[in-house]
Amino acid sequence: MPRFFRFEKISGKEVSVVDHKLFVLPEDLQGKGISKTLMSEMVSLYKSCGINCVYIHANIDVGGYCWARYGGIAEKKI
């Protein structure tokens, strides 16, 4: 059965992780609350599925700004 998450150890504890790789919303649909509604529903789904951690790679245009508004916490990885 396919999974949309994986398990990994964070600080010695096994957690379920989702890699949220890509979300693109055409310019003509931006600013209408669509992404806010969708992301809110996705977070609710992740929580109901027992997901402990979501990794997101936000783009330079609006991604980082949007995730910060929704409570995302930045982590720098090199």
mmCIF file of C-alpha atoms in Angstrom:
data_model
loop_
_atom_site.group_PDB
_atom_site.id
_atom_site.type_symbol
_atom_site.label_atom_id
_atom_site.label_comp_id
_atom_site.label_asym_id
_atom_site.label_seq_id
_atom_site.Cartn_x
_atom_site.Cartn_y
_atom_site.Cartn_z
ATOM 1 C CA MET A 1 0.000 0.000 0.000
ATOM 2 C CA PRO A 2 1.496 3.395 -0.967
ATOM 3 C CA ARG A 3 2.241 5.962 1.740
ATOM 4 C CA PHE A 4 2.426 9.719 1.557
ATOM 5 C CA PHE A 5 4.751 9.897 4.550
ATOM 6 C CA ARG A 6 7.887 8.272 5.910
ATOM 7 C CA PHE A 7 9.383 7.670 9.325
ATOM 8 C CA GLU A 8 12.652 9.228 10.462
ATOM 9 C CA LYS A 9 14.408 9.897 13.734
ATOM 10 C CA ILE A 10 14.435 13.475 15.037
ATOM 11 C CA SER A 11 16.282 14.038 18.314
ATOM 12 C CA GLY A 12 16.306 10.276 18.843
ATOM 13 C CA LYS A 13 12.528 9.932 18.490
ATOM 14 C CA GLU A 14 10.841 8.233 15.531
ATOM 15 C CA VAL A 15 8.332 10.582 13.900
ATOM 16 C CA SER A 16 6.141 10.453 10.807
ATOM 17 C CA VAL A 17 7.220 12.990 8.201
ATOM 18 C CA VAL A 18 5.659 14.465 5.061
ATOM 19 C CA ASP A 19 7.783 16.157 2.381
ATOM 20 C CA HIS A 20 5.585 18.870 0.914
ATOM 21 C CA LYS A 21 7.503 19.336 -2.335
ATOM 22 C CA LEU A 22 5.486 21.612 -4.594
ATOM 23 C CA PHE A 23 2.410 23.801 -4.598
ATOM 24 C CA VAL A 24 1.849 26.123 -7.532
ATOM 25 C CA LEU A 25 -1.099 28.458 -7.825
ATOM 26 C CA PRO A 26 -1.535 30.392 -11.082
ATOM 27 C CA GLU A 27 -1.174 34.149 -10.677
ATOM 28 C CA ASP A 28 -4.796 34.841 -11.585
ATOM 29 C CA LEU A 29 -5.917 32.671 -8.637
ATOM 30 C CA GLN A 30 -3.542 34.164 -6.071
ATOM 31 C CA GLY A 31 -4.805 36.537 -3.391
ATOM 32 C CA LYS A 32 -8.235 34.888 -3.177
ATOM 33 C CA GLY A 33 -7.691 32.744 -0.088
ATOM 34 C CA ILE A 34 -7.404 29.495 -2.055
ATOM 35 C CA SER A 35 -3.959 28.518 -0.772
ATOM 36 C CA LYS A 36 -4.883 29.442 2.809
ATOM 37 C CA THR A 37 -7.944 27.172 2.688
ATOM 38 C CA LEU A 38 -6.068 24.336 1.000
ATOM 39 C CA MET A 39 -3.064 24.500 3.334
ATOM 40 C CA SER A 40 -5.340 24.634 6.380
ATOM 41 C CA GLU A 41 -7.132 21.497 5.174
ATOM 42 C CA MET A 42 -3.812 19.760 4.494
ATOM 43 C CA VAL A 43 -2.536 20.545 8.001
ATOM 44 C CA SER A 44 -5.785 19.159 9.449
ATOM 45 C CA LEU A 45 -5.380 16.018 7.336
ATOM 46 C CA TYR A 46 -1.757 15.579 8.408
ATOM 47 C CA LYS A 47 -2.750 15.926 12.078
ATOM 48 C CA SER A 48 -5.608 13.433 11.736
ATOM 49 C CA CYS A 49 -3.185 10.959 10.143
ATOM 50 C CA GLY A 50 -0.704 11.336 13.001
ATOM 51 C CA ILE A 51 1.929 13.202 10.989
ATOM 52 C CA ASN A 52 4.449 14.795 13.372
ATOM 53 C CA CYS A 53 6.588 16.830 10.973
ATOM 54 C CA VAL A 54 6.152 18.497 7.570
ATOM 55 C CA TYR A 55 9.174 19.548 5.511
ATOM 56 C CA ILE A 56 8.533 22.367 3.064
ATOM 57 C CA HIS A 57 10.879 23.976 0.573
ATOM 58 C CA ALA A 58 9.429 27.457 0.055
ATOM 59 C CA ASN A 59 10.343 29.423 -3.052
ATOM 60 C CA ILE A 60 11.800 32.909 -3.047
ATOM 61 C CA ASP A 61 8.750 34.648 -4.556
ATOM 62 C CA VAL A 62 5.898 34.097 -2.104
ATOM 63 C CA GLY A 63 6.411 30.674 -0.542
ATOM 64 C CA GLY A 64 8.451 31.730 2.468
ATOM 65 C CA TYR A 65 6.161 34.664 3.163
ATOM 66 C CA CYS A 66 3.029 32.516 2.978
ATOM 67 C CA TRP A 67 4.339 29.765 5.232
ATOM 68 C CA ALA A 68 5.532 32.287 7.811
ATOM 69 C CA ARG A 69 2.016 33.760 7.896
ATOM 70 C CA TYR A 70 0.604 30.281 8.558
ATOM 71 C CA GLY A 71 2.986 29.646 11.460
ATOM 72 C CA GLY A 72 5.783 27.832 9.617
ATOM 73 C CA ILE A 73 9.196 27.891 11.256
ATOM 74 C CA ALA A 74 12.260 28.253 9.043
ATOM 75 C CA GLU A 75 15.171 25.868 9.299
ATOM 76 C CA LYS A 76 18.361 26.448 7.345
ATOM 77 C CA LYS A 77 19.914 23.325 5.865
ATOM 78 C CA ILE A 78 23.184 23.272 3.984
#
